[in-house]
C-alpha cells in the first residue's frame, strides 16, 4: 500500500474515533415491556408481588403500565405504581387519567434508571368517548449517556373514530425533538383499525400481530411502537401468555436504535 | 422663639419622626409582620450534610416514623443513592415512599452502570409534571408544581452544589426559572456559600443558609426565594444514631 495513503487512512480512523458525540450515534439497546395490569391487580387480590415477580424475571429497562390505581377504594387505597416500584427497586411515575373512588386511575411507567422529566397530557375526548384517557410521557437518561422518551397510554374502548382522534393527539404530544421515542400501551384497537393503520403510520410497530388479549389471547390490542421508524430495529419480541395475573398479556421486546 | 418659629419647629420635628418611623417599618415590615401559618409550607430535609450516601442500611423505620408523624408537604432525602445491581436493585427513596404513603420523585446527580447518585423528593399527592436541567455531572436543577398548603400553590425546586465551577451555570439556570411561586431548598458546600449567595442580589432574592449542629459537617442547607417568601422557623433533630440530621423548615409566603 502507498505509504501516504496508509497514513491518511490511519489519520481518518483517528479523526472518526474522536468525533464528539460518537456515543450518541452508537446503537442504543433496550428491553421494553407494556402491560395492562387489570384494574391494579384485580386478579391478584391487588397484590403487587406477582407483577413484581414477572417483571423481575424478564428484566426490562422500562415498563409501560395501564389500568393503574392511585389510592382508589377498590384496591384498598394502595399506590400501585410506587408499591410495584419499591418491590423491584425501579423508579415509578403515575399519570392520572380520571378521578375515581376517592383516588386516581390511569397509567404509569417504571424505569430501571431515574426519570429525568415527565408530563401527563389528557387526550381529547370527542363525542362518543366512554372514558377520559391520557398519555404519560417520560424522559430517561441511560448510563451510556443516551436519552429516551418513553410513554404509556391507554386508548378508549368506545370506537375506532374516538381512538383515531386520540392517536392523532399522541403524535402531536410525542413527535417532537431529536430523542428516540417508544410508546407502549393498550390501544383497544386491532391492527387493521384506522387508529393503528393511519394513526400510528409514522411509527415502527415493534413485533408482530400476535394476539395479546385476554390472558389466553385471541386478539391484538396491546402494542409497542418506536420512532424514528427507520432507526428502530426489533431484536426480539414476545407476547407472554397465560400469566394468570391479568386479562391482558404483557408484551416484551428487545430493540435497538441505530 | 416666636409662635410661628415654634410651629415650624414642631411640624418639622413631627415630619422627621414620621419619616424615620416609616423608613424603619419598610425595612423590617416583612420580618415583623405576624406569621400567617395558613400561608406557610413545611418542608423536611434529611441529610448527613457531608455528601455521603444517606442510607448505609436498608432499615428505614425511624425515618418513616418521622415522615408519618411530623406534618410536612415536601420531604427531601439528600444523597438517597440507589444501587442498580441487577440481582437486587435497592432504591431507598421508593421503598420509603411506599412505607410512608408518599409519592417518590428523584433528582439524579450522576449515573453509572451500578449506581445512581442523587436526592429523593417525597410529596403527598401525584403531580402532572416534573422537570430537571443538568448543570454538570453531579449537579442537576429539579422542579415540580405542588401545594405548600391546601390553598398555597408553589413551585418546589432543589439543587446541590459541591463544586465551585457549578455555581455560575447553576445560578444562571436558577435565575431563569425562579419566580414568586418558587421555594428552592438545596445544599451547598460551606466553602462555596458566599460565592453562591453573591449570585442572588438581596434586593430581589432572599438567601438563607442553615447549618447543622455538628461542626464536622462540610455542607449547609440553603433556602432561596424571592422576597415574597420568608423562612420563619427551622428545627433540627438527629436520627439513626445521630448520623442523619432531620430539619423541619417552615417558609411563609407573604401577602
CSV table of C-alpha atoms in Angstrom, one decimal:
chain,number,residue,atom,x,y,z
A,1,UNK,CA,0.0,0.0,0.0
A,2,UNK,CA,1.1,3.5,-0.8
A,3,UNK,CA,2.8,4.9,2.3
A,4,UNK,CA,0.9,8.3,2.2
A,5,UNK,CA,-2.4,6.5,1.6
A,6,UNK,CA,-1.8,4.2,4.6
A,7,UNK,CA,-1.1,7.1,6.9
A,8,UNK,CA,-4.1,9.0,5.5
A,9,UNK,CA,-6.4,6.1,6.4
A,10,UNK,CA,-4.9,5.8,9.9
A,11,UNK,CA,-5.4,9.6,10.4
A,12,UNK,CA,-9.0,9.4,9.2
A,13,UNK,CA,-9.7,6.5,11.6
A,14,UNK,CA,-8.4,8.5,14.5
A,15,UNK,CA,-10.4,11.6,13.5
A,16,UNK,CA,-13.5,9.4,13.2
A,17,UNK,CA,-12.9,7.7,16.5
A,18,UNK,CA,-12.7,11.0,18.4
A,19,UNK,CA,-15.6,12.8,16.8
A,20,UNK,CA,-17.6,14.5,19.5
A,21,UNK,CA,-21.0,12.8,20.1
A,22,UNK,CA,-20.0,9.5,18.7
A,23,UNK,CA,-21.6,7.8,21.7
A,24,UNK,CA,-24.9,9.3,20.7
A,25,UNK,CA,-24.9,7.6,17.3
A,26,UNK,CA,-23.8,4.2,18.6
A,27,UNK,CA,-26.6,1.6,18.7
A,28,UNK,CA,-28.8,2.0,21.8
A,29,UNK,CA,-30.1,-1.3,23.1
A,30,UNK,CA,-33.2,-1.5,25.3
A,31,UNK,CA,-35.5,-4.1,26.8
A,32,UNK,CA,-39.1,-2.7,27.0
A,33,UNK,CA,-42.4,-4.0,28.2
A,34,UNK,CA,-46.0,-2.9,28.1
A,35,UNK,CA,-48.6,-4.5,30.5
A,36,UNK,CA,-52.2,-3.8,31.3
A,37,UNK,CA,-52.4,-4.8,34.9
A,38,UNK,CA,-56.3,-5.3,35.0
A,39,UNK,CA,-57.5,-2.7,37.5
A,40,UNK,CA,-54.3,-2.7,39.5
A,41,UNK,CA,-54.3,-6.4,40.2
A,42,UNK,CA,-58.0,-7.4,40.5
A,43,UNK,CA,-56.9,-10.9,39.7
A,44,UNK,CA,-54.2,-10.9,42.3
A,45,UNK,CA,-56.4,-9.5,45.1
A,46,UNK,CA,-54.5,-6.3,44.5
A,47,UNK,CA,-51.1,-7.7,45.5
A,48,UNK,CA,-48.2,-6.3,43.5
A,49,UNK,CA,-46.0,-9.3,44.3
A,50,UNK,CA,-47.0,-11.5,41.3
A,51,UNK,CA,-46.4,-8.5,39.0
A,52,UNK,CA,-43.0,-7.8,40.6
A,53,UNK,CA,-42.0,-11.5,40.1
A,54,UNK,CA,-43.0,-11.5,36.5
A,55,UNK,CA,-41.2,-8.2,35.7
A,56,UNK,CA,-38.1,-9.2,37.6
A,57,UNK,CA,-37.9,-12.4,35.7
A,58,UNK,CA,-37.8,-10.6,32.3
A,59,UNK,CA,-35.6,-7.7,33.5
A,60,UNK,CA,-36.9,-4.9,31.2
A,61,UNK,CA,-35.3,-1.5,31.4
A,62,UNK,CA,-38.6,0.3,31.1
A,63,UNK,CA,-42.3,-0.8,31.5
A,64,UNK,CA,-45.5,1.0,30.4
A,65,UNK,CA,-48.4,0.1,32.7
A,66,UNK,CA,-52.1,0.6,32.1
A,67,UNK,CA,-55.2,0.4,34.4
A,68,UNK,CA,-53.2,1.6,37.4
A,69,UNK,CA,-54.9,2.8,40.6
A,70,UNK,CA,-53.6,5.5,43.0
A,71,UNK,CA,-55.3,5.4,46.3
A,72,UNK,CA,-58.6,4.1,44.9
A,73,UNK,CA,-61.0,2.4,47.3
A,74,UNK,CA,-61.4,-0.8,45.3
A,75,UNK,CA,-57.7,-1.6,45.5
A,76,UNK,CA,-57.5,-0.7,49.3
A,77,UNK,CA,-56.2,2.8,48.7
A,78,UNK,CA,-52.9,1.5,47.5
A,79,UNK,CA,-50.4,3.4,45.4
A,80,UNK,CA,-49.9,0.6,42.9
A,81,UNK,CA,-47.0,2.2,40.9
A,82,UNK,CA,-45.0,3.1,44.0
A,83,UNK,CA,-45.5,-0.3,45.7
A,84,UNK,CA,-44.5,-2.1,42.5
A,85,UNK,CA,-41.5,0.2,42.0
A,86,UNK,CA,-40.5,-0.5,45.6
A,87,UNK,CA,-40.7,-4.2,45.2
A,88,UNK,CA,-38.4,-4.0,42.1
A,89,UNK,CA,-36.1,-1.1,43.1
A,90,UNK,CA,-37.3,0.7,39.9
A,91,UNK,CA,-38.3,4.3,39.6
A,92,UNK,CA,-42.1,4.7,39.2
A,93,UNK,CA,-44.2,7.6,38.0
A,94,UNK,CA,-48.0,7.7,37.7
A,95,UNK,CA,-50.2,9.6,35.3
A,96,UNK,CA,-53.8,10.4,36.1
A,97,UNK,CA,-56.5,9.9,33.5
A,98,UNK,CA,-59.5,10.3,35.8
A,99,UNK,CA,-60.5,10.7,39.4
A,100,UNK,CA,-62.0,7.5,40.7
A,101,UNK,CA,-63.4,6.2,44.0
A,102,UNK,CA,-61.6,8.8,46.1
A,103,UNK,CA,-58.3,8.4,44.3
A,104,UNK,CA,-57.0,8.4,40.7
A,105,UNK,CA,-56.9,5.9,37.9
A,106,UNK,CA,-54.6,6.0,34.9
A,107,UNK,CA,-51.3,4.8,33.6
A,108,UNK,CA,-47.7,4.5,34.9
A,109,UNK,CA,-44.1,4.0,33.9
A,110,UNK,CA,-41.4,2.0,35.7
A,111,UNK,CA,-37.8,2.6,34.8
A,112,UNK,CA,-34.6,0.9,35.9
A,113,UNK,CA,-32.9,4.3,35.6
A,114,UNK,CA,-34.1,7.6,37.1
A,115,UNK,CA,-36.7,9.5,35.2
A,116,UNK,CA,-35.4,13.0,34.4
A,117,UNK,CA,-38.7,14.6,33.4
A,118,UNK,CA,-42.3,13.7,32.8
A,119,UNK,CA,-45.6,15.2,31.9
A,120,UNK,CA,-49.1,13.8,31.7
A,121,UNK,CA,-51.4,15.0,29.0
A,122,UNK,CA,-55.2,14.5,28.8
A,123,UNK,CA,-56.1,13.0,25.4
A,124,UNK,CA,-59.1,14.7,23.6
A,125,UNK,CA,-62.5,13.2,24.4
A,126,UNK,CA,-64.6,13.7,21.2
A,127,UNK,CA,-68.3,12.8,21.1
A,128,UNK,CA,-68.8,9.1,21.8
A,129,UNK,CA,-65.9,8.8,24.3
A,130,UNK,CA,-66.7,6.5,27.1
A,131,UNK,CA,-63.9,7.4,29.5
A,132,UNK,CA,-61.3,10.2,29.5
A,133,UNK,CA,-57.8,9.0,28.7
A,134,UNK,CA,-54.2,10.3,29.0
A,135,UNK,CA,-50.7,9.8,27.9
A,136,UNK,CA,-47.8,9.9,30.4
A,137,UNK,CA,-44.5,10.9,28.7
A,138,UNK,CA,-41.2,10.4,30.5
A,139,UNK,CA,-37.6,11.2,29.6
A,140,UNK,CA,-35.0,8.8,30.9
A,141,UNK,CA,-31.2,9.1,30.8
A,142,UNK,CA,-29.1,5.9,30.5
A,143,UNK,CA,-25.6,5.2,31.8
A,144,UNK,CA,-24.3,5.3,28.2
A,145,UNK,CA,-25.3,9.0,28.0
A,146,UNK,CA,-28.2,8.3,25.7
A,147,UNK,CA,-31.7,9.6,26.4
A,148,UNK,CA,-35.1,8.1,25.6
A,149,UNK,CA,-38.6,9.5,25.6
A,150,UNK,CA,-40.8,6.7,26.8
A,151,UNK,CA,-44.6,6.9,27.0
A,152,UNK,CA,-47.5,4.9,28.4
A,153,UNK,CA,-51.1,5.2,27.1
A,154,UNK,CA,-54.5,3.5,27.2
A,155,UNK,CA,-56.9,4.5,24.4
A,156,UNK,CA,-60.7,4.5,24.9
A,157,UNK,CA,-62.7,1.3,24.3
A,158,UNK,CA,-65.6,3.2,22.6
A,159,UNK,CA,-64.9,3.3,18.8
A,160,UNK,CA,-62.2,3.5,16.2
A,161,UNK,CA,-63.2,7.1,15.4
A,162,UNK,CA,-62.6,8.2,19.0
A,163,UNK,CA,-59.3,6.2,19.2
A,164,UNK,CA,-58.1,7.8,15.9
A,165,UNK,CA,-58.6,11.3,17.4
A,166,UNK,CA,-56.6,10.1,20.5
A,167,UNK,CA,-53.9,8.6,18.3
A,168,UNK,CA,-53.6,11.9,16.4
A,169,UNK,CA,-53.1,13.7,19.8
A,170,UNK,CA,-50.5,11.2,20.8
A,171,UNK,CA,-48.5,12.1,17.7
A,172,UNK,CA,-48.8,15.8,18.4
A,173,UNK,CA,-47.5,15.4,22.0
A,174,UNK,CA,-44.8,12.9,21.2
A,175,UNK,CA,-43.3,13.5,17.8
A,176,UNK,CA,-41.1,16.5,18.6
A,177,UNK,CA,-37.4,16.8,19.3
A,178,UNK,CA,-34.4,14.6,18.5
A,179,UNK,CA,-34.8,11.9,21.1
A,180,UNK,CA,-35.7,8.3,20.2
A,181,UNK,CA,-39.2,7.6,21.3
A,182,UNK,CA,-41.1,4.5,22.5
A,183,UNK,CA,-44.8,4.4,23.3
A,184,UNK,CA,-46.4,1.3,24.8
A,185,UNK,CA,-50.0,0.7,25.7
A,186,UNK,CA,-53.4,-0.8,25.4
A,187,UNK,CA,-54.7,0.8,22.3
A,188,UNK,CA,-58.0,-1.1,22.4
A,189,UNK,CA,-57.6,-1.3,18.6
A,190,UNK,CA,-56.9,-4.3,16.4
A,191,UNK,CA,-54.2,-3.9,13.8
A,192,UNK,CA,-56.5,-3.2,10.8
A,193,UNK,CA,-58.3,-0.3,12.5
A,194,UNK,CA,-57.5,3.2,11.4
A,195,UNK,CA,-56.3,4.2,14.9
A,196,UNK,CA,-53.4,1.9,14.1
A,197,UNK,CA,-53.0,1.9,10.3
A,198,UNK,CA,-53.4,5.7,9.9
A,199,UNK,CA,-52.9,7.0,13.4
A,200,UNK,CA,-49.6,5.2,14.0
A,201,UNK,CA,-48.3,5.2,10.4
A,202,UNK,CA,-45.3,7.3,11.3
A,203,UNK,CA,-44.2,4.7,13.9
A,204,UNK,CA,-42.4,1.4,13.7
A,205,UNK,CA,-44.6,-1.3,15.1
A,206,UNK,CA,-42.3,-3.4,17.3
A,207,UNK,CA,-43.2,-7.1,17.0
A,208,UNK,CA,-46.0,-8.8,15.1
A,209,UNK,CA,-49.8,-9.0,15.2
A,210,UNK,CA,-49.9,-12.0,17.6
A,211,UNK,CA,-52.9,-11.7,19.9
A,212,UNK,CA,-52.5,-10.1,23.4
A,213,UNK,CA,-55.9,-10.2,24.9
A,214,UNK,CA,-57.2,-11.8,27.1
A,215,UNK,CA,-54.8,-13.9,29.1
A,216,UNK,CA,-55.2,-16.8,26.7
A,217,UNK,CA,-55.2,-14.3,23.8
A,218,UNK,CA,-57.5,-14.1,20.8
A,219,UNK,CA,-56.9,-10.5,19.6
A,220,UNK,CA,-54.2,-8.0,19.5
A,221,UNK,CA,-54.8,-4.7,21.3
A,222,UNK,CA,-51.5,-4.1,23.2
A,223,UNK,CA,-48.6,-2.5,21.3
A,224,UNK,CA,-45.1,-1.2,21.4
A,225,UNK,CA,-44.2,1.5,18.8
A,226,UNK,CA,-40.8,3.1,18.1
A,227,UNK,CA,-39.7,6.3,16.5
A,228,UNK,CA,-38.0,7.3,14.3
A,229,UNK,CA,-39.2,4.3,12.2
A,230,UNK,CA,-36.1,3.8,10.2
A,231,UNK,CA,-33.8,3.8,13.2
A,232,UNK,CA,-35.8,1.5,15.4
A,233,UNK,CA,-34.8,-2.2,15.0
A,234,UNK,CA,-36.6,-5.1,16.7
A,235,UNK,CA,-34.2,-7.7,18.0
A,236,UNK,CA,-36.8,-9.9,19.7
A,237,UNK,CA,-40.5,-9.8,20.5
A,238,UNK,CA,-42.6,-11.9,22.8
A,239,UNK,CA,-46.2,-12.0,24.0
A,240,UNK,CA,-46.1,-13.5,27.5
A,241,UNK,CA,-49.3,-15.7,27.6
A,242,UNK,CA,-51.3,-17.1,30.5
A,243,UNK,CA,-49.7,-15.3,33.3
A,244,UNK,CA,-52.8,-15.7,35.4
A,245,UNK,CA,-52.5,-12.2,36.9
A,246,UNK,CA,-54.3,-10.0,34.2
A,247,UNK,CA,-56.7,-10.2,31.4
A,248,UNK,CA,-54.0,-8.9,29.1
A,249,UNK,CA,-50.7,-10.4,28.1
A,250,UNK,CA,-47.6,-8.4,28.7
A,251,UNK,CA,-45.6,-7.6,25.5
A,252,UNK,CA,-41.9,-7.6,25.7
A,253,UNK,CA,-39.2,-6.6,23.2
A,254,UNK,CA,-35.5,-6.1,22.8
A,255,UNK,CA,-34.8,-3.3,20.4
A,256,UNK,CA,-32.1,-1.0,19.3
A,257,UNK,CA,-32.0,2.5,17.9
A,258,UNK,CA,-29.2,2.8,15.4
B,1,UNK,CA,-38.7,81.7,69.8
B,2,UNK,CA,-41.8,83.2,68.2
B,3,UNK,CA,-45.1,81.2,67.9
B,4,UNK,CA,-44.5,80.9,64.1
B,5,UNK,CA,-41.0,79.5,64.6
B,6,UNK,CA,-42.3,77.2,67.3
B,7,UNK,CA,-44.9,75.9,64.8
B,8,UNK,CA,-42.3,75.3,62.1
B,9,UNK,CA,-40.1,73.5,64.6
B,10,UNK,CA,-43.0,71.3,65.8
B,11,UNK,CA,-44.2,70.3,62.3
B,12,UNK,CA,-40.6,69.7,61.1
B,13,UNK,CA,-39.8,67.5,64.1
B,14,UNK,CA,-43.1,65.6,63.7
B,15,UNK,CA,-42.3,65.1,60.0
B,16,UNK,CA,-38.9,63.7,60.8
B,17,UNK,CA,-40.2,61.4,63.4
B,18,UNK,CA,-42.8,60.0,61.0
B,19,UNK,CA,-40.3,59.7,58.2
B,20,UNK,CA,-37.8,57.7,60.4
B,21,UNK,CA,-40.7,55.6,61.7
B,22,UNK,CA,-41.9,54.8,58.2
B,23,UNK,CA,-38.4,54.0,56.9
B,24,UNK,CA,-37.8,51.7,59.8
B,25,UNK,CA,-41.1,50.0,59.2
B,26,UNK,CA,-40.4,49.4,55.5
B,27,UNK,CA,-37.0,47.9,56.2
B,28,UNK,CA,-38.4,45.3,58.6
B,29,UNK,CA,-42.0,45.2,57.6
B,30,UNK,CA,-41.9,41.7,56.3
B,31,UNK,CA,-39.8,40.3,59.1
B,32,UNK,CA,-42.0,41.8,61.8
B,33,UNK,CA,-45.4,41.0,60.2
B,34,UNK,CA,-47.4,38.4,62.1
B,35,UNK,CA,-46.6,34.9,61.0
B,36,UNK,CA,-49.6,33.6,58.9
B,37,UNK,CA,-49.3,29.8,59.4
B,38,UNK,CA,-52.1,29.2,56.9
B,39,UNK,CA,-49.8,30.5,54.2
B,40,UNK,CA,-46.8,28.5,55.3
B,41,UNK,CA,-45.2,25.4,53.8
B,42,UNK,CA,-43.4,22.9,56.0
B,43,UNK,CA,-40.5,21.0,54.4
B,44,UNK,CA,-38.5,18.2,55.9
B,45,UNK,CA,-34.9,17.8,54.8
B,46,UNK,CA,-32.9,14.7,55.7
B,47,UNK,CA,-29.1,14.7,55.2
B,48,UNK,CA,-25.7,13.8,56.6
B,49,UNK,CA,-24.5,17.2,55.3
B,50,UNK,CA,-21.2,15.8,54.2
B,51,UNK,CA,-22.1,14.4,50.7
B,52,UNK,CA,-22.1,10.9,52.0
B,53,UNK,CA,-24.9,8.5,50.9
B,54,UNK,CA,-27.8,8.9,53.3
B,55,UNK,CA,-28.5,5.2,53.9
B,56,UNK,CA,-26.0,2.6,54.8
B,57,UNK,CA,-28.6,0.0,55.7
B,58,UNK,CA,-32.0,-0.9,54.2
B,59,UNK,CA,-33.8,-0.2,57.5
B,60,UNK,CA,-35.7,3.0,57.3
B,61,UNK,CA,-38.1,2.6,60.2
B,62,UNK,CA,-37.0,5.7,62.2
B,63,UNK,CA,-37.2,7.9,59.1
B,64,UNK,CA,-40.5,6.5,58.0
B,65,UNK,CA,-41.9,7.2,61.5
B,66,UNK,CA,-40.6,10.7,61.3
B,67,UNK,CA,-42.3,11.2,57.9
B,68,UNK,CA,-45.6,9.8,59.2
B,69,UNK,CA,-45.6,11.7,62.5
B,70,UNK,CA,-44.3,15.2,61.6
B,71,UNK,CA,-46.6,17.2,59.3
B,72,UNK,CA,-45.0,18.4,56.1
B,73,UNK,CA,-45.7,19.0,52.4
B,74,UNK,CA,-42.4,18.0,50.9
B,75,UNK,CA,-39.5,15.9,52.2
B,76,UNK,CA,-36.0,15.7,50.7
B,77,UNK,CA,-33.8,12.7,51.1
B,78,UNK,CA,-30.4,14.2,50.3
B,79,UNK,CA,-28.0,11.7,48.7
B,80,UNK,CA,-30.5,8.9,48.7
B,81,UNK,CA,-28.4,6.9,46.2
B,82,UNK,CA,-29.7,3.8,44.6
B,83,UNK,CA,-27.9,0.6,43.7
B,84,UNK,CA,-28.6,-0.7,40.2
B,85,UNK,CA,-27.3,-4.2,40.8
B,86,UNK,CA,-29.5,-6.4,38.6
B,87,UNK,CA,-30.0,-9.1,41.2
B,88,UNK,CA,-31.0,-6.8,44.0
B,89,UNK,CA,-31.8,-3.2,42.9
B,90,UNK,CA,-32.1,-1.1,46.0
B,91,UNK,CA,-33.9,2.2,45.8
B,92,UNK,CA,-34.3,3.8,49.2
B,93,UNK,CA,-36.5,6.7,48.0
B,94,UNK,CA,-39.1,4.4,46.5
B,95,UNK,CA,-39.0,2.0,49.4
B,96,UNK,CA,-39.5,4.8,51.9
B,97,UNK,CA,-42.3,6.3,49.8
B,98,UNK,CA,-44.2,3.0,49.7
B,99,UNK,CA,-43.8,2.6,53.5
B,100,UNK,CA,-44.8,6.2,54.3
B,101,UNK,CA,-47.6,6.6,51.8
B,102,UNK,CA,-45.8,9.2,49.7
B,103,UNK,CA,-45.2,9.7,46.0
B,104,UNK,CA,-41.5,9.4,45.2
B,105,UNK,CA,-39.5,11.6,42.7
B,106,UNK,CA,-35.8,11.6,42.2
B,107,UNK,CA,-33.3,14.3,41.3
B,108,UNK,CA,-30.4,12.4,39.7
B,109,UNK,CA,-26.9,14.0,40.1
B,110,UNK,CA,-24.9,11.2,38.5
B,111,UNK,CA,-25.4,7.8,36.9
B,112,UNK,CA,-23.2,4.8,36.3
B,113,UNK,CA,-24.0,1.2,35.4
B,114,UNK,CA,-24.1,0.2,39.0
B,115,UNK,CA,-25.3,3.2,40.9
B,116,UNK,CA,-27.3,6.4,40.7
B,117,UNK,CA,-26.5,9.3,42.9
B,118,UNK,CA,-29.0,11.9,43.8
B,119,UNK,CA,-31.8,13.1,46.1
B,120,UNK,CA,-35.2,11.7,46.7
B,121,UNK,CA,-38.2,14.1,46.8
B,122,UNK,CA,-41.4,12.9,48.5
B,123,UNK,CA,-44.8,14.5,48.2
B,124,UNK,CA,-48.2,13.6,49.4
B,125,UNK,CA,-50.0,13.5,46.1
B,126,UNK,CA,-49.5,12.8,42.4
B,127,UNK,CA,-48.2,15.5,40.1
B,128,UNK,CA,-48.7,16.0,36.4
B,129,UNK,CA,-45.1,17.1,35.7
B,130,UNK,CA,-41.5,17.2,36.8
B,131,UNK,CA,-38.6,18.9,35.1
B,132,UNK,CA,-34.8,18.7,35.6
B,133,UNK,CA,-32.0,20.5,33.9
B,134,UNK,CA,-28.4,19.2,34.2
B,135,UNK,CA,-25.9,21.8,35.2
B,136,UNK,CA,-22.9,19.4,35.2
B,137,UNK,CA,-22.1,15.9,36.2
B,138,UNK,CA,-23.0,15.9,39.9
B,139,UNK,CA,-25.3,18.9,39.8
B,140,UNK,CA,-28.9,19.0,38.5
B,141,UNK,CA,-31.7,21.5,38.9
B,142,UNK,CA,-35.1,20.0,39.7
B,143,UNK,CA,-38.6,21.4,39.8
B,144,UNK,CA,-42.2,20.3,40.4
B,145,UNK,CA,-45.5,22.1,40.8
B,146,UNK,CA,-47.1,21.3,44.2
B,147,UNK,CA,-49.0,22.7,47.1
B,148,UNK,CA,-47.4,24.2,50.1
B,149,UNK,CA,-50.7,24.0,51.9
B,150,UNK,CA,-54.2,23.1,50.7
B,151,UNK,CA,-54.6,26.7,49.4
B,152,UNK,CA,-50.9,27.6,48.7
B,153,UNK,CA,-49.6,26.7,45.2
B,154,UNK,CA,-45.8,26.6,45.0
B,155,UNK,CA,-43.1,25.6,42.6
B,156,UNK,CA,-40.7,23.4,44.6
B,157,UNK,CA,-37.2,23.3,43.4
B,158,UNK,CA,-33.9,21.7,44.6
B,159,UNK,CA,-30.2,21.5,43.7
B,160,UNK,CA,-26.9,20.6,45.4
B,161,UNK,CA,-23.6,22.4,44.9
B,162,UNK,CA,-20.3,20.7,45.7
B,163,UNK,CA,-18.0,22.2,43.0
B,164,UNK,CA,-17.2,25.9,42.6
B,165,UNK,CA,-17.3,25.5,38.8
B,166,UNK,CA,-21.0,24.6,39.0
B,167,UNK,CA,-22.1,27.7,40.8
B,168,UNK,CA,-22.2,30.2,37.9
B,169,UNK,CA,-24.0,27.9,35.4
B,170,UNK,CA,-26.3,26.6,38.1
B,171,UNK,CA,-27.2,30.1,39.3
B,172,UNK,CA,-28.0,31.1,35.7
B,173,UNK,CA,-30.5,28.2,35.5
B,174,UNK,CA,-32.0,29.1,38.9
B,175,UNK,CA,-32.4,32.8,38.0
B,176,UNK,CA,-34.0,31.8,34.6
B,177,UNK,CA,-36.6,29.6,36.4
B,178,UNK,CA,-37.3,31.2,39.8
B,179,UNK,CA,-40.4,33.3,40.3
B,180,UNK,CA,-42.7,34.4,43.2
B,181,UNK,CA,-44.1,30.8,43.4
B,182,UNK,CA,-40.7,29.2,43.9
B,183,UNK,CA,-39.3,27.7,47.0
B,184,UNK,CA,-35.8,26.3,46.4
B,185,UNK,CA,-34.0,24.2,49.1
B,186,UNK,CA,-30.7,22.6,48.4
B,187,UNK,CA,-27.2,22.0,49.8
B,188,UNK,CA,-24.1,24.0,49.4
B,189,UNK,CA,-20.5,23.1,50.3
B,190,UNK,CA,-19.8,25.6,53.1
B,191,UNK,CA,-16.7,26.9,51.3
B,192,UNK,CA,-18.9,27.9,48.4
B,193,UNK,CA,-21.7,29.6,50.3
B,194,UNK,CA,-20.6,33.2,49.8
B,195,UNK,CA,-20.0,32.6,46.1
B,196,UNK,CA,-23.5,31.2,45.7
B,197,UNK,CA,-25.1,33.9,47.8
B,198,UNK,CA,-23.4,36.6,45.7
B,199,UNK,CA,-25.2,35.3,42.6
B,200,UNK,CA,-28.5,36.4,44.1
B,201,UNK,CA,-28.8,40.2,44.8
B,202,UNK,CA,-30.5,40.7,48.2
B,203,UNK,CA,-32.8,43.4,46.6
B,204,UNK,CA,-34.6,40.6,44.7
B,205,UNK,CA,-33.9,37.4,46.4
B,206,UNK,CA,-33.9,36.0,50.0
B,207,UNK,CA,-31.0,33.6,50.6
B,208,UNK,CA,-30.9,31.9,54.0
B,209,UNK,CA,-28.5,29.2,55.0
B,210,UNK,CA,-28.8,26.7,57.8
B,211,UNK,CA,-26.0,24.8,59.4
B,212,UNK,CA,-26.4,21.5,61.3
B,213,UNK,CA,-25.3,21.2,64.9
B,214,UNK,CA,-22.3,19.0,64.0
B,215,UNK,CA,-19.2,21.0,63.4
B,216,UNK,CA,-17.9,18.2,61.2
B,217,UNK,CA,-20.5,19.0,58.5
B,218,UNK,CA,-19.0,20.1,55.2
B,219,UNK,CA,-22.3,21.2,53.8
B,220,UNK,CA,-25.1,23.6,54.8
B,221,UNK,CA,-28.7,23.8,53.6
B,222,UNK,CA,-29.7,26.9,51.7
B,223,UNK,CA,-33.2,28.3,51.0
B,224,UNK,CA,-33.6,30.6,48.1
B,225,UNK,CA,-36.8,32.5,47.2
B,226,UNK,CA,-37.9,35.9,46.0
B,227,UNK,CA,-38.8,38.5,48.6
B,228,UNK,CA,-42.4,37.0,48.6
B,229,UNK,CA,-41.3,34.3,51.0
B,230,UNK,CA,-39.6,34.3,54.4
B,231,UNK,CA,-38.1,31.4,56.4
B,232,UNK,CA,-40.0,31.5,59.7
B,233,UNK,CA,-38.5,28.6,61.6
B,234,UNK,CA,-36.0,25.8,61.3
B,235,UNK,CA,-35.6,23.0,63.8
B,236,UNK,CA,-33.1,20.1,63.7
B,237,UNK,CA,-33.3,16.7,65.3
B,238,UNK,CA,-30.9,13.8,64.7
B,239,UNK,CA,-31.9,10.2,63.9
B,240,UNK,CA,-30.2,7.0,63.0
B,241,UNK,CA,-27.8,7.2,66.0
B,242,UNK,CA,-27.2,10.9,65.3
B,243,UNK,CA,-25.9,10.2,61.8
B,244,UNK,CA,-28.8,11.8,59.9
B,245,UNK,CA,-30.0,15.3,60.5
B,246,UNK,CA,-33.7,15.9,60.1
B,247,UNK,CA,-34.6,19.5,59.6
B,248,UNK,CA,-38.2,20.8,59.8
B,249,UNK,CA,-38.2,24.1,57.9
B,250,UNK,CA,-41.2,26.5,57.7
B,251,UNK,CA,-41.4,29.1,55.0
B,252,UNK,CA,-44.2,31.6,54.7
B,253,UNK,CA,-45.5,33.2,51.6
B,254,UNK,CA,-46.1,36.9,52.4
B,255,UNK,CA,-49.4,38.5,51.3
